[in-house]
CSV table of C-alpha atoms in Angstrom, one decimal:
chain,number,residue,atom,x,y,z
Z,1244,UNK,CA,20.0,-15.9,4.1
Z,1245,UNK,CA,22.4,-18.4,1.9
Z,1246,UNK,CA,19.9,-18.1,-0.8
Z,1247,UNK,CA,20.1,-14.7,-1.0
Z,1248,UNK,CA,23.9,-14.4,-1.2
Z,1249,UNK,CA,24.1,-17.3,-3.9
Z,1250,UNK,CA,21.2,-14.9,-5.9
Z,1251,UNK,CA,23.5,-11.8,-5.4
Z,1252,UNK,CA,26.2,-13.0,-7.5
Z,1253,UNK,CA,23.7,-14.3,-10.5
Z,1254,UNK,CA,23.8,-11.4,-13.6
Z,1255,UNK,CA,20.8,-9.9,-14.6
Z,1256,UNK,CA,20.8,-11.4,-17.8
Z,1257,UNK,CA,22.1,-15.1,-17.2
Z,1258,UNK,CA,21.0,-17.5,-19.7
Z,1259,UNK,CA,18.5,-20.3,-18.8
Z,1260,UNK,CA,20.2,-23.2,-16.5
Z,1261,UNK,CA,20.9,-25.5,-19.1
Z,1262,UNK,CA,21.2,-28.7,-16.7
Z,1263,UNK,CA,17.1,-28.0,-15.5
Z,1264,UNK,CA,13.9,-27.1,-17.3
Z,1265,UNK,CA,13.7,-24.2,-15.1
Z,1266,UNK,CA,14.9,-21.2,-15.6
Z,1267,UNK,CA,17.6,-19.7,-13.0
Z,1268,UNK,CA,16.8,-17.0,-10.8
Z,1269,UNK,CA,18.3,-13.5,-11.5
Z,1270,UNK,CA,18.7,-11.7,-8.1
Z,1271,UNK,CA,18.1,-7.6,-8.8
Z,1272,UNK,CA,20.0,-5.8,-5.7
Z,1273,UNK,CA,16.8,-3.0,-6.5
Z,1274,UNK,CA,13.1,-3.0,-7.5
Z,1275,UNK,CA,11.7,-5.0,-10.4
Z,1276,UNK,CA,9.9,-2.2,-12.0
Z,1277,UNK,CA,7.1,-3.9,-14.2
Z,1278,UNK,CA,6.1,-1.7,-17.3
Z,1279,UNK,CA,8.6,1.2,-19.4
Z,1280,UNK,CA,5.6,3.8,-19.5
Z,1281,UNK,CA,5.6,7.8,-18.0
Z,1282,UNK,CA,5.3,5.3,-14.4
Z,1283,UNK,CA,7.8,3.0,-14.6
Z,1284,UNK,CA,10.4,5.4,-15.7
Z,1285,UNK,CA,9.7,8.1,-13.3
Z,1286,UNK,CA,10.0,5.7,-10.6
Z,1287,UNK,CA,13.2,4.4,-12.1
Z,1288,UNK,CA,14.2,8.0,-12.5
Z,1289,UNK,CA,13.3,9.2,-8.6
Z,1290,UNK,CA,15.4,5.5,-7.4
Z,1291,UNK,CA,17.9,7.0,-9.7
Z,1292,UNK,CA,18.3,10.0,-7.5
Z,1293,UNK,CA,18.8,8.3,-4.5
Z,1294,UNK,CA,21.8,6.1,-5.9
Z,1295,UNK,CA,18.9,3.1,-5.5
Z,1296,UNK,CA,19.2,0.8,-8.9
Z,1297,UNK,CA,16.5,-1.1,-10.4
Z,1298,UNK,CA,15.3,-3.3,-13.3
Z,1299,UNK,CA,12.1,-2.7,-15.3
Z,1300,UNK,CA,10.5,-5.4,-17.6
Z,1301,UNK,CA,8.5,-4.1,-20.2
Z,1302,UNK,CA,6.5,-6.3,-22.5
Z,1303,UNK,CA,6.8,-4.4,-25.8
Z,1304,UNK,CA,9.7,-3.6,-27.9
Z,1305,UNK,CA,10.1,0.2,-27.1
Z,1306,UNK,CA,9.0,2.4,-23.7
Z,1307,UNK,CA,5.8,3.8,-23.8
Z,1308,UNK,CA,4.4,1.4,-26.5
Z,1309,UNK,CA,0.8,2.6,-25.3
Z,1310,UNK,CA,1.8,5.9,-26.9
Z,1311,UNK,CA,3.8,4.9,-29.7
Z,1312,UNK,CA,1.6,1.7,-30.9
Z,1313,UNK,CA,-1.8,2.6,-30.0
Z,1314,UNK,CA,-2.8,6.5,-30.0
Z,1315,UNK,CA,-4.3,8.4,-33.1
Z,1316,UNK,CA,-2.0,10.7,-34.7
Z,1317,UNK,CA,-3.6,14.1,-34.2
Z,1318,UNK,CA,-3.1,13.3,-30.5
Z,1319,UNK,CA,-2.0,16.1,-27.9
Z,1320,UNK,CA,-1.4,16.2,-24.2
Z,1321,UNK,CA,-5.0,17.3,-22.9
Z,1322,UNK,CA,-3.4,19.1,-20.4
Z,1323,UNK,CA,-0.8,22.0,-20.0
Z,1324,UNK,CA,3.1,20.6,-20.4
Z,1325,UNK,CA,3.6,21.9,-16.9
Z,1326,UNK,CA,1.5,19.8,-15.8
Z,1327,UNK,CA,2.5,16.8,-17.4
Z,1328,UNK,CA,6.4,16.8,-16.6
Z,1329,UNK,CA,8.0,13.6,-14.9
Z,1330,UNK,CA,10.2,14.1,-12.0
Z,1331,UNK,CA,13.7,16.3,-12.4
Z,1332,UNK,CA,13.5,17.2,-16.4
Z,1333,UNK,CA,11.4,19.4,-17.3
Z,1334,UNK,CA,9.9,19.5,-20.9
Z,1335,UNK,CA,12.0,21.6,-23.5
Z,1336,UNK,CA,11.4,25.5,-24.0
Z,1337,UNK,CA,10.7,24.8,-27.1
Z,1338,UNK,CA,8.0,22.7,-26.7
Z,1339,UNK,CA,4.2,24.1,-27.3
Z,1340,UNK,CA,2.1,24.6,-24.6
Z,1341,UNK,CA,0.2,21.0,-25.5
Z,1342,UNK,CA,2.5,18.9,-26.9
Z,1343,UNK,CA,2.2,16.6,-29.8
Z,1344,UNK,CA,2.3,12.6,-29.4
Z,1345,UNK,CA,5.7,12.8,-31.2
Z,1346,UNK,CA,7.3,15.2,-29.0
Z,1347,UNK,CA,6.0,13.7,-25.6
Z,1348,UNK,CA,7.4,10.3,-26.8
Z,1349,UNK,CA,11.0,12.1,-27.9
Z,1350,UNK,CA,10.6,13.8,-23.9
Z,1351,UNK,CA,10.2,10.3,-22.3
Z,1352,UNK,CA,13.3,8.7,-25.1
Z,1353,UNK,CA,15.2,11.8,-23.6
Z,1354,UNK,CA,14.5,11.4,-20.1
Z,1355,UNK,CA,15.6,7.3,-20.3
Z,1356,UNK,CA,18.7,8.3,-21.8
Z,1357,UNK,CA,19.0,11.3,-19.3
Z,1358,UNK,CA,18.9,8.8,-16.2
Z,1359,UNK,CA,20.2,5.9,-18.0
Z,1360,UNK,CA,17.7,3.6,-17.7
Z,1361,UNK,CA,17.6,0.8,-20.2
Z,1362,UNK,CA,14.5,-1.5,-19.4
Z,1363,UNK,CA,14.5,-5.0,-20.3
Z,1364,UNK,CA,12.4,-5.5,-23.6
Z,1365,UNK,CA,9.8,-7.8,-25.3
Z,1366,UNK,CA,9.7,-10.0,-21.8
Z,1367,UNK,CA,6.1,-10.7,-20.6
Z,1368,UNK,CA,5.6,-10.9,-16.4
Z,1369,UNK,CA,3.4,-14.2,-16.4
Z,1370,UNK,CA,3.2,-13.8,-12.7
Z,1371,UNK,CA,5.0,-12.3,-9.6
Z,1372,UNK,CA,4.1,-13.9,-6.3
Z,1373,UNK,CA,5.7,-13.5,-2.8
Z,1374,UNK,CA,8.0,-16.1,-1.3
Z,1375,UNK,CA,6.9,-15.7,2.2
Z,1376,UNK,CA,9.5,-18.5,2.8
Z,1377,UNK,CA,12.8,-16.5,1.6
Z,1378,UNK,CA,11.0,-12.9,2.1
Z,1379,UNK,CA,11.6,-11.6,-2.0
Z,1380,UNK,CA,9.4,-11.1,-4.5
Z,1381,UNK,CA,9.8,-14.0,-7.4
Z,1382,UNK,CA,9.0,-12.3,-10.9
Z,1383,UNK,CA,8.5,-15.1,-13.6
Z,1384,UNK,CA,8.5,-13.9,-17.2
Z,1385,UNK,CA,8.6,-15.1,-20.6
Z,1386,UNK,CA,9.9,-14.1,-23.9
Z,1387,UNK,CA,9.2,-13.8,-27.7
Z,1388,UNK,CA,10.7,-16.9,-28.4
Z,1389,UNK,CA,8.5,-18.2,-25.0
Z,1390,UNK,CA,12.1,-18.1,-23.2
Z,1391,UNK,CA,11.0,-17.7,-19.4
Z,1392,UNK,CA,13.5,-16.2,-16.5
Z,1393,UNK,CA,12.3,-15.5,-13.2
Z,1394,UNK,CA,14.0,-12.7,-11.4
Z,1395,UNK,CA,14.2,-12.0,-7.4
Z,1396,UNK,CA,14.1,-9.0,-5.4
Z,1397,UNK,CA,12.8,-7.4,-2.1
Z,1398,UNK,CA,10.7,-4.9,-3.7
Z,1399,UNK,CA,8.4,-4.7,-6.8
Z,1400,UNK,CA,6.8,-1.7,-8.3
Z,1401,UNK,CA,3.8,-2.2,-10.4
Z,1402,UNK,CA,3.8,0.3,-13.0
Z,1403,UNK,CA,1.6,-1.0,-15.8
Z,1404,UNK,CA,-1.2,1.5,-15.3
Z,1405,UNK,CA,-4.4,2.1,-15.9
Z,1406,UNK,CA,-4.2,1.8,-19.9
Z,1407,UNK,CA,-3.0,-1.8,-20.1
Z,1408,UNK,CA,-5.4,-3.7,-21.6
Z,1409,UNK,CA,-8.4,-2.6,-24.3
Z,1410,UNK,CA,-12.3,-2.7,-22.9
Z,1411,UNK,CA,-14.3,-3.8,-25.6
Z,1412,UNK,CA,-18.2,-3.9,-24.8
Z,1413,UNK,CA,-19.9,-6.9,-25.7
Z,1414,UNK,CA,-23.0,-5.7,-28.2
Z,1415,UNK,CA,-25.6,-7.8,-28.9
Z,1416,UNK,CA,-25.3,-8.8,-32.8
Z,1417,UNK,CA,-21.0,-8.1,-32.8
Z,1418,UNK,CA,-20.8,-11.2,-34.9
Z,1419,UNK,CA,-23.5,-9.9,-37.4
Z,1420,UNK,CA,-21.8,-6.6,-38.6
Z,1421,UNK,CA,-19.9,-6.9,-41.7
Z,1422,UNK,CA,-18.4,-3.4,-41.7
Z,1423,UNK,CA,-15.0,-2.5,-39.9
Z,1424,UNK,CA,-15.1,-2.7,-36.4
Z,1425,UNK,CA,-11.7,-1.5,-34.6
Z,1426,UNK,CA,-10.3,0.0,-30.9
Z,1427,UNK,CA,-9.2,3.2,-30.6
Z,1428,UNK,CA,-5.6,1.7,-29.8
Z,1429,UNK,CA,-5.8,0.7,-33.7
Z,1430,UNK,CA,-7.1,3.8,-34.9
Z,1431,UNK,CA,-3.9,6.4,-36.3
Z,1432,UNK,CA,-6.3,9.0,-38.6
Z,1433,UNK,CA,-9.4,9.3,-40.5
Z,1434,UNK,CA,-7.6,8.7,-43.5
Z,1435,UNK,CA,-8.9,5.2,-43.9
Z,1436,UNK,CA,-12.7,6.4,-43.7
Z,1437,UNK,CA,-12.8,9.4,-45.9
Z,1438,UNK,CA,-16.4,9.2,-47.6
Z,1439,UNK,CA,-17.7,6.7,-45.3
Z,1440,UNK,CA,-20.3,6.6,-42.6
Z,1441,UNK,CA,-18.2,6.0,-39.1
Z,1442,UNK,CA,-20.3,5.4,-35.7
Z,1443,UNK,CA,-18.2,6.1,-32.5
Z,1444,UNK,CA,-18.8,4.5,-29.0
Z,1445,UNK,CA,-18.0,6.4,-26.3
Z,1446,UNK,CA,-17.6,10.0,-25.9
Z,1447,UNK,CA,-14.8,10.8,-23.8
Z,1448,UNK,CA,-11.7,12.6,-24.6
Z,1449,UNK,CA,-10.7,10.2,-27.2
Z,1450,UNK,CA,-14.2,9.3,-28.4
Z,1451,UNK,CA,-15.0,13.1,-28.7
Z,1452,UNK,CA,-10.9,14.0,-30.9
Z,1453,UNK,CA,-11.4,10.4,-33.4
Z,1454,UNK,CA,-15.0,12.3,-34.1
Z,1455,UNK,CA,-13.2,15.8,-35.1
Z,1456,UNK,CA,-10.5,13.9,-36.9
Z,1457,UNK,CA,-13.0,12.0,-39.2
Z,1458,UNK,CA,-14.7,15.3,-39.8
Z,1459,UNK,CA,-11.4,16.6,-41.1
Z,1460,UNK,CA,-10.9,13.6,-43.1
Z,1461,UNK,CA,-14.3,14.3,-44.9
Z,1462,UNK,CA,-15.6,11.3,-42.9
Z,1463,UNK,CA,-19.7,11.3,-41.6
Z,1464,UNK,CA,-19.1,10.4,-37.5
Z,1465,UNK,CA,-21.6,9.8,-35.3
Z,1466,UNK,CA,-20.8,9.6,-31.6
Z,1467,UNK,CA,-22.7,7.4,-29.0
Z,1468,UNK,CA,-23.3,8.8,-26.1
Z,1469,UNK,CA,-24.4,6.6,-23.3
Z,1470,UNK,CA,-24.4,8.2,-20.1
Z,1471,UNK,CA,-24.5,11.6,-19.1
Z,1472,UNK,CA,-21.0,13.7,-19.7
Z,1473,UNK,CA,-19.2,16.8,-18.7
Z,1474,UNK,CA,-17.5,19.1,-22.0
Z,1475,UNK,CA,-15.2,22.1,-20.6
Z,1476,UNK,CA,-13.6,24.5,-22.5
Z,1477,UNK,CA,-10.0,23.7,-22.5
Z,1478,UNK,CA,-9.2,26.6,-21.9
Z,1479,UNK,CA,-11.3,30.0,-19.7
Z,1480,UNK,CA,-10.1,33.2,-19.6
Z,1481,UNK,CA,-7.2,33.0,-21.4
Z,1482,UNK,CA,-5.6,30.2,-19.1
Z,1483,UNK,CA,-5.9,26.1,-19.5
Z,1484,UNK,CA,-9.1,25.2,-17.3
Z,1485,UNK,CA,-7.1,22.4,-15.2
Z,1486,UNK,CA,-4.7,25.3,-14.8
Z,1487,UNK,CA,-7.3,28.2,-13.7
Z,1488,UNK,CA,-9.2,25.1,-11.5
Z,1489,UNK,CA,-6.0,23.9,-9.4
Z,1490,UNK,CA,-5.7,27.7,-8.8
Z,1491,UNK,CA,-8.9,28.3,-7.9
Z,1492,UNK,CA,-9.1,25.1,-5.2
Z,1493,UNK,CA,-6.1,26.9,-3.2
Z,1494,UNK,CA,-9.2,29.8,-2.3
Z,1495,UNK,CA,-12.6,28.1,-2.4
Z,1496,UNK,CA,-14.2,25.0,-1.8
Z,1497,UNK,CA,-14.5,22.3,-4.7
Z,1498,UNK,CA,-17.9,22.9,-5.4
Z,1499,UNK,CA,-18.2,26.5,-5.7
Z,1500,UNK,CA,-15.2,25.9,-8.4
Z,1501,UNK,CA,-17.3,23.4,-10.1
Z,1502,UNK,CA,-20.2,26.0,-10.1
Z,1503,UNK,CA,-17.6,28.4,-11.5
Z,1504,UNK,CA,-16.3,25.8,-14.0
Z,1505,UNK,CA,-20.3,25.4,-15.0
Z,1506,UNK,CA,-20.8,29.0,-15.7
Z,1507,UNK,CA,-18.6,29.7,-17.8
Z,1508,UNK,CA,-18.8,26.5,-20.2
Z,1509,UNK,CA,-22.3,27.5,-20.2
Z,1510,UNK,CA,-21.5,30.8,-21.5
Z,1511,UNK,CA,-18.9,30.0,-23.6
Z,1512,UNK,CA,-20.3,26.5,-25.5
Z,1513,UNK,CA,-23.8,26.8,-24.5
Z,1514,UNK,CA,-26.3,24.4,-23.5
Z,1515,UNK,CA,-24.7,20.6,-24.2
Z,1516,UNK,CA,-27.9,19.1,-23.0
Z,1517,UNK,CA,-29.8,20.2,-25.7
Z,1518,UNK,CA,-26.9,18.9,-28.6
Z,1519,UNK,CA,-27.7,15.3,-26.3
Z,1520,UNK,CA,-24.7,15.8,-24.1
Z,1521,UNK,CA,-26.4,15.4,-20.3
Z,1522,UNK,CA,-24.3,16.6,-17.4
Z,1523,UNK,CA,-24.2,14.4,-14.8
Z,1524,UNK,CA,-25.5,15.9,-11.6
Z,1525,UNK,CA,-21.9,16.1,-9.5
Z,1526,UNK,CA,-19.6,19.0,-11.3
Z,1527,UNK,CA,-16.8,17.7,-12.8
Z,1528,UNK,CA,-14.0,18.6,-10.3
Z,1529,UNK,CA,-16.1,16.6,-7.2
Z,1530,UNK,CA,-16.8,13.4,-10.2
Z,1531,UNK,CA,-13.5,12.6,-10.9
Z,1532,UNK,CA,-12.2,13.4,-7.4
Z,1533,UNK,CA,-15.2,10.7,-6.0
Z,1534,UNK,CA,-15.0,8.2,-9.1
Z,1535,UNK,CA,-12.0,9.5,-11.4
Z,1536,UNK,CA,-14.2,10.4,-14.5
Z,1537,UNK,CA,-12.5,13.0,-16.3
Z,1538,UNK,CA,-14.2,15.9,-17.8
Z,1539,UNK,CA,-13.7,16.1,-21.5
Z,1540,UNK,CA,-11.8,19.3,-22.9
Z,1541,UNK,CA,-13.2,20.5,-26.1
Z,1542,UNK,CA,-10.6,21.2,-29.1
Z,1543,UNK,CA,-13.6,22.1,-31.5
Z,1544,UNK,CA,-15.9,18.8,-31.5
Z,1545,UNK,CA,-18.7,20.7,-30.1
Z,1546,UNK,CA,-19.1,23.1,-32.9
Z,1547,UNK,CA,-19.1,20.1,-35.0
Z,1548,UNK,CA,-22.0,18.8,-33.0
Z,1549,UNK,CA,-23.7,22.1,-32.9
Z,1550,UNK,CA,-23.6,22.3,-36.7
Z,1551,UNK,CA,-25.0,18.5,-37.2
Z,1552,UNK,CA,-21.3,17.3,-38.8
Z,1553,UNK,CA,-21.2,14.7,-36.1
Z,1554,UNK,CA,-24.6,13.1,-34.7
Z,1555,UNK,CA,-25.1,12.2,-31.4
Z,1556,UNK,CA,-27.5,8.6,-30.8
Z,1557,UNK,CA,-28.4,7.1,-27.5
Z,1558,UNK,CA,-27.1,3.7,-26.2
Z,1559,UNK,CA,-26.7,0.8,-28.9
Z,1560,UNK,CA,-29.4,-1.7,-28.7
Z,1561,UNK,CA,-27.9,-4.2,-31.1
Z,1562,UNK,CA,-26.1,-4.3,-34.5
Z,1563,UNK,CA,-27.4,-5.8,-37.5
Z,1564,UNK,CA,-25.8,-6.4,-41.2
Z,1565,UNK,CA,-25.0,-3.4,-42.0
Z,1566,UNK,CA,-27.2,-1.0,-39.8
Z,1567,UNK,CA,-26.7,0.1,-35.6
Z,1568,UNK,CA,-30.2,-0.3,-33.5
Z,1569,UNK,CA,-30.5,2.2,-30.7
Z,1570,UNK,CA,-32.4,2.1,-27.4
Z,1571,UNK,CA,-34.5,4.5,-28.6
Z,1572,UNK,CA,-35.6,2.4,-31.5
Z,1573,UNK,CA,-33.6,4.7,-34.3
Z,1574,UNK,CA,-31.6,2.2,-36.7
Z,1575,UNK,CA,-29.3,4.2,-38.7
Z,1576,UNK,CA,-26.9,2.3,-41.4
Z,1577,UNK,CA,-23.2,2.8,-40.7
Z,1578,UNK,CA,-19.9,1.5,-43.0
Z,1579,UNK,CA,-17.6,1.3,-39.8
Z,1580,UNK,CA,-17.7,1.4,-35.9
Z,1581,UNK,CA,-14.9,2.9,-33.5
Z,1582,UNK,CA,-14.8,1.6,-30.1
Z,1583,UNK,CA,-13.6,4.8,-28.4
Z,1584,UNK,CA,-14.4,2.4,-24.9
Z,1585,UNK,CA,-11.2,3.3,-22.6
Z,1586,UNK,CA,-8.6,0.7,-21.1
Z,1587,UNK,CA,-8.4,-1.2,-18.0
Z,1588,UNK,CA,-5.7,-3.1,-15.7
Z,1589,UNK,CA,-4.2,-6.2,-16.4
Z,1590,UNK,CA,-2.6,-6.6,-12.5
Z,1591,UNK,CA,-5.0,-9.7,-11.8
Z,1592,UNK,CA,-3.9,-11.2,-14.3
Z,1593,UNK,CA,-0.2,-11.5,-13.4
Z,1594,UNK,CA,0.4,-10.7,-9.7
Z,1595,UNK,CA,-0.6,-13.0,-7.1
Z,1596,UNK,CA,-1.5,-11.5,-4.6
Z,1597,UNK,CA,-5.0,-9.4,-3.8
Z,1598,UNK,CA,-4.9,-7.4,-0.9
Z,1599,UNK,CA,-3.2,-4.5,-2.6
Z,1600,UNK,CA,-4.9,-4.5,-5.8
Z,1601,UNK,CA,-8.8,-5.2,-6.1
Z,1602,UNK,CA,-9.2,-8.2,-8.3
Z,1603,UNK,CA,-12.6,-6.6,-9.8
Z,1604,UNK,CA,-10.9,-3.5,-11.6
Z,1605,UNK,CA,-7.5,-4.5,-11.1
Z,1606,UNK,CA,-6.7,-0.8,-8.8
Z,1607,UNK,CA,-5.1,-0.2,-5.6
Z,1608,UNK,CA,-8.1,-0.8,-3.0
Z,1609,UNK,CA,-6.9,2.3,-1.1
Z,1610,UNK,CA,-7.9,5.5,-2.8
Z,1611,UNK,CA,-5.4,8.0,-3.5
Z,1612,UNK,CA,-3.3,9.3,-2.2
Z,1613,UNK,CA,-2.8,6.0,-0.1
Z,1614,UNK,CA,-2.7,3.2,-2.8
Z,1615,UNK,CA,1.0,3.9,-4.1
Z,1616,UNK,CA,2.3,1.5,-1.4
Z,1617,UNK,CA,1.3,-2.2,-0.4
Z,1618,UNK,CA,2.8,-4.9,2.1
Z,1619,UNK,CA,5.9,-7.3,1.8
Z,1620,UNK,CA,7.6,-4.6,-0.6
Z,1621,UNK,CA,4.9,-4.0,-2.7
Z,1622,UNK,CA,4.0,-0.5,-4.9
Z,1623,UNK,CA,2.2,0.9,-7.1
Z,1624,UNK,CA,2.9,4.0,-9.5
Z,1625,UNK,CA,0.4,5.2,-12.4
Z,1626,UNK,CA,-3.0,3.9,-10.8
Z,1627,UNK,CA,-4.0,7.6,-9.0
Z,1628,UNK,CA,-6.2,8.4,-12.3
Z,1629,UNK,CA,-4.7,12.1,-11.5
Z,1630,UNK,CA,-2.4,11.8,-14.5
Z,1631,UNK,CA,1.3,12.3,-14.6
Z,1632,UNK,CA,1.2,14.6,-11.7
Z,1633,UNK,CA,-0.5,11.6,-9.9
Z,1634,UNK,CA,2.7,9.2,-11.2
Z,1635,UNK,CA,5.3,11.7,-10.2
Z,1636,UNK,CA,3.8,12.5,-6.9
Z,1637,UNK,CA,3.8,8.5,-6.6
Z,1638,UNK,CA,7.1,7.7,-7.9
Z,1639,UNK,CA,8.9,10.4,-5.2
Z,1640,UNK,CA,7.1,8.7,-2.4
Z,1641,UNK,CA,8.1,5.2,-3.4
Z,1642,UNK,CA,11.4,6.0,-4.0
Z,1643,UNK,CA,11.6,8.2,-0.9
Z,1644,UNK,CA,10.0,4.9,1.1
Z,1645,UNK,CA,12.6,2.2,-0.2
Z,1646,UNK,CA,15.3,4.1,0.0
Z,1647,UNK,CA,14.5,4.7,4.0
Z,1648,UNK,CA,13.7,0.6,4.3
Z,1649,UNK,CA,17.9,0.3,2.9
Z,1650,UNK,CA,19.1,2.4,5.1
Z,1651,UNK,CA,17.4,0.6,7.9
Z,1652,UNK,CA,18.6,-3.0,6.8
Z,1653,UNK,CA,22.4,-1.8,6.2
């Protein structure tokens, strides 16, 4: 393999070839790791380990830029910091039980500097395709200044996530509504609505916390609730619910836990059905282990429900001027709207190739825990929707898996 050897003594960051349009291949003796979230650096971290270098190319200017740009301020880790650690560094003592968007941010700055890995910033991957010809992975990206570079190696690891891209519904009338309409990714703190009449789509986790925010900014929410929806304490018997579950799964079969899990949220929040919150008929543990829909955790947006600060409406019909239709033919006026309507993949849109990924939802088409790894080199971190125990577990077994494939090549 000539071409390889020429590639092996290229830099990673040589300049354009200035005697071609074309920008000269940079060989990477490791993974390209596309995307510096919690994913991409845990799987940098885990290559780390294993003396295995690599190169991630991250489309933002910072790491993490989906929790630094584009969460809400008031935002916590849903979920115990036990539970939320990335591989080898665990989060500080000093560190609350759920920590704050700040100090999960300054844990993931800490771990990059910890492991030394300095991503490659502000470069876009426009495509990554397979060069069945030379047998390496050909990763073309471009810059701010629309400066492209293509960069070569045996193995890529997609690490983008689920969370790369904003879903916004298409409402009938979108184009009618003179209030504001924004995504959750643009929405920091109720600040910016105190006094006004704020509609919210979508009532998971985030839709249900931008609700209790704008109560606490003396806003008037209303949350739309379109399909039916599981609200747990988060937290039973003095221990975090995902906690006491995981526990409980080691003894007893998943759906006496969900029956467990029922009880009690019916004894400690009540009824939700009868506040317009339907459960679905699958308990929440068997729903998100079958389609990944995660329960929400209530941090006191129920008792705002309960006591009529935030109103629950059906399904959105159509918008008008300055009012929101609803299926069930309610039209209530409204001065903004909050799409609280989740993320998606981008993968189609950049890697060619389709027999990993699905090109309908942009996931690995093997469920977990089989869709971390692909053909020809290819893997996938962060796409498990299990969280960042899901990316950890994922990022050990890539690393564990490429660093076997060396050995067997030296």
């Amino acid at each position: 393999m000539d071409y390889l050897k020429e590639l092996e003594g290229k830099r990673i960051h040589d300049h354009l070839d200035q005697n071609t349009a074309q920008p000269r291949c940079k060989w990477v003796p490791g993974p390209v790791i596309v995307g510096a979230g919690p994913s991409g650096l845990a799987a940098a971290a885990c290559l780390k380990q294993r003396g295995i270098p690599s190169l991630i190319l991250e489309k933002a200017g910072c790491l993490a830029s989906l929790w630094q740009q584009k969460t809400y301020d008031r935002l916590r880790l849903h979920l115990p910091k036990k539970f939320c650690e990335l591989p080898f560094m665990p989060f500080p003592k000093n560190f609350p039980t759920y920590p704050t968007k700040q100090q999960f941010v300054a844990y993931l700055k800490a771990y990059a500097d910890r492991f030394e890995i300095k991503p490659v910033f502000n470069e876009t991957v426009v495509s990554a395709k397979f060069d069945q010809v030379r047998a390496f992975w050909r990763v073309q990206t471009k810059s701010l200044e629309n400066e492209e570079a293509e960069y070569a190696s045996k193995w890529l690891i997609v690490a983008t996530g689920e969370n790369a891209e904003n879903v916004v519904p298409q409402i009938e009338g979108m184009n009618e509504f003179c209030g504001t309409m924004v995504h959750t990714s643009a929405y920091k703190s109720g600040d910016l609505f105190s006094g006004k009449s704020v509609l919210v789509v979508g009532c998971g986790n985030s839709g249900m916390e931008v609700c209790l925010d704008l109560c606490n900014y003396n806003a008037r929410p209303s949350l739309v609730v379109r399909d039916s929806v599981h609200v747990l304490p988060q937290e039973m018997l003095g221990r975090s619910t995902f906690g006491l579950s995981m526990w409980l799964l080691k003894w007893l079969p998943m759906r006496l836990v969900d029956q467990f899990l029922l009880l009690m949220s019916l004894m400690m929040l009540g009824d939700t059905a009868q506040f317009g919150l339907n459960r679905p008929k699958l308990g929440p543990l068997e729903l998100k282990n079958k389609f990944g829909k995660t329960p929400v955790l209530d941090v006191g947006t129920l008792a705002k429900i309960k006591t009529g600060n935030i109103k629950v409406y059906k399904a959105i019909k159509r918008l008008r001027h300055h009012a929101v239709e609803f299926v069930d033919g309610k039209v209530e006026k409204f001065d903004a709207i909050i799409l609280a309507t989740g993320y998606k993949s981008n993968v189609p849109s950049w890697l060619k190739e389709s027999d990993m990924f699905s090109e309908k939802d942009g996931l690995p088409r093997e469920p977990f825990p089989k869709g971390w790894k692909g053909g020809c080199g290819l893997y996938a971190v962060g796409f498990t929707k299990r969280g960042l125990q899901g990316t950890s577990a994922d990022a050990r077994k890539i690393a564990e898996d490429i660093d076997f494939r060396a050995q067997l090549e030296s």
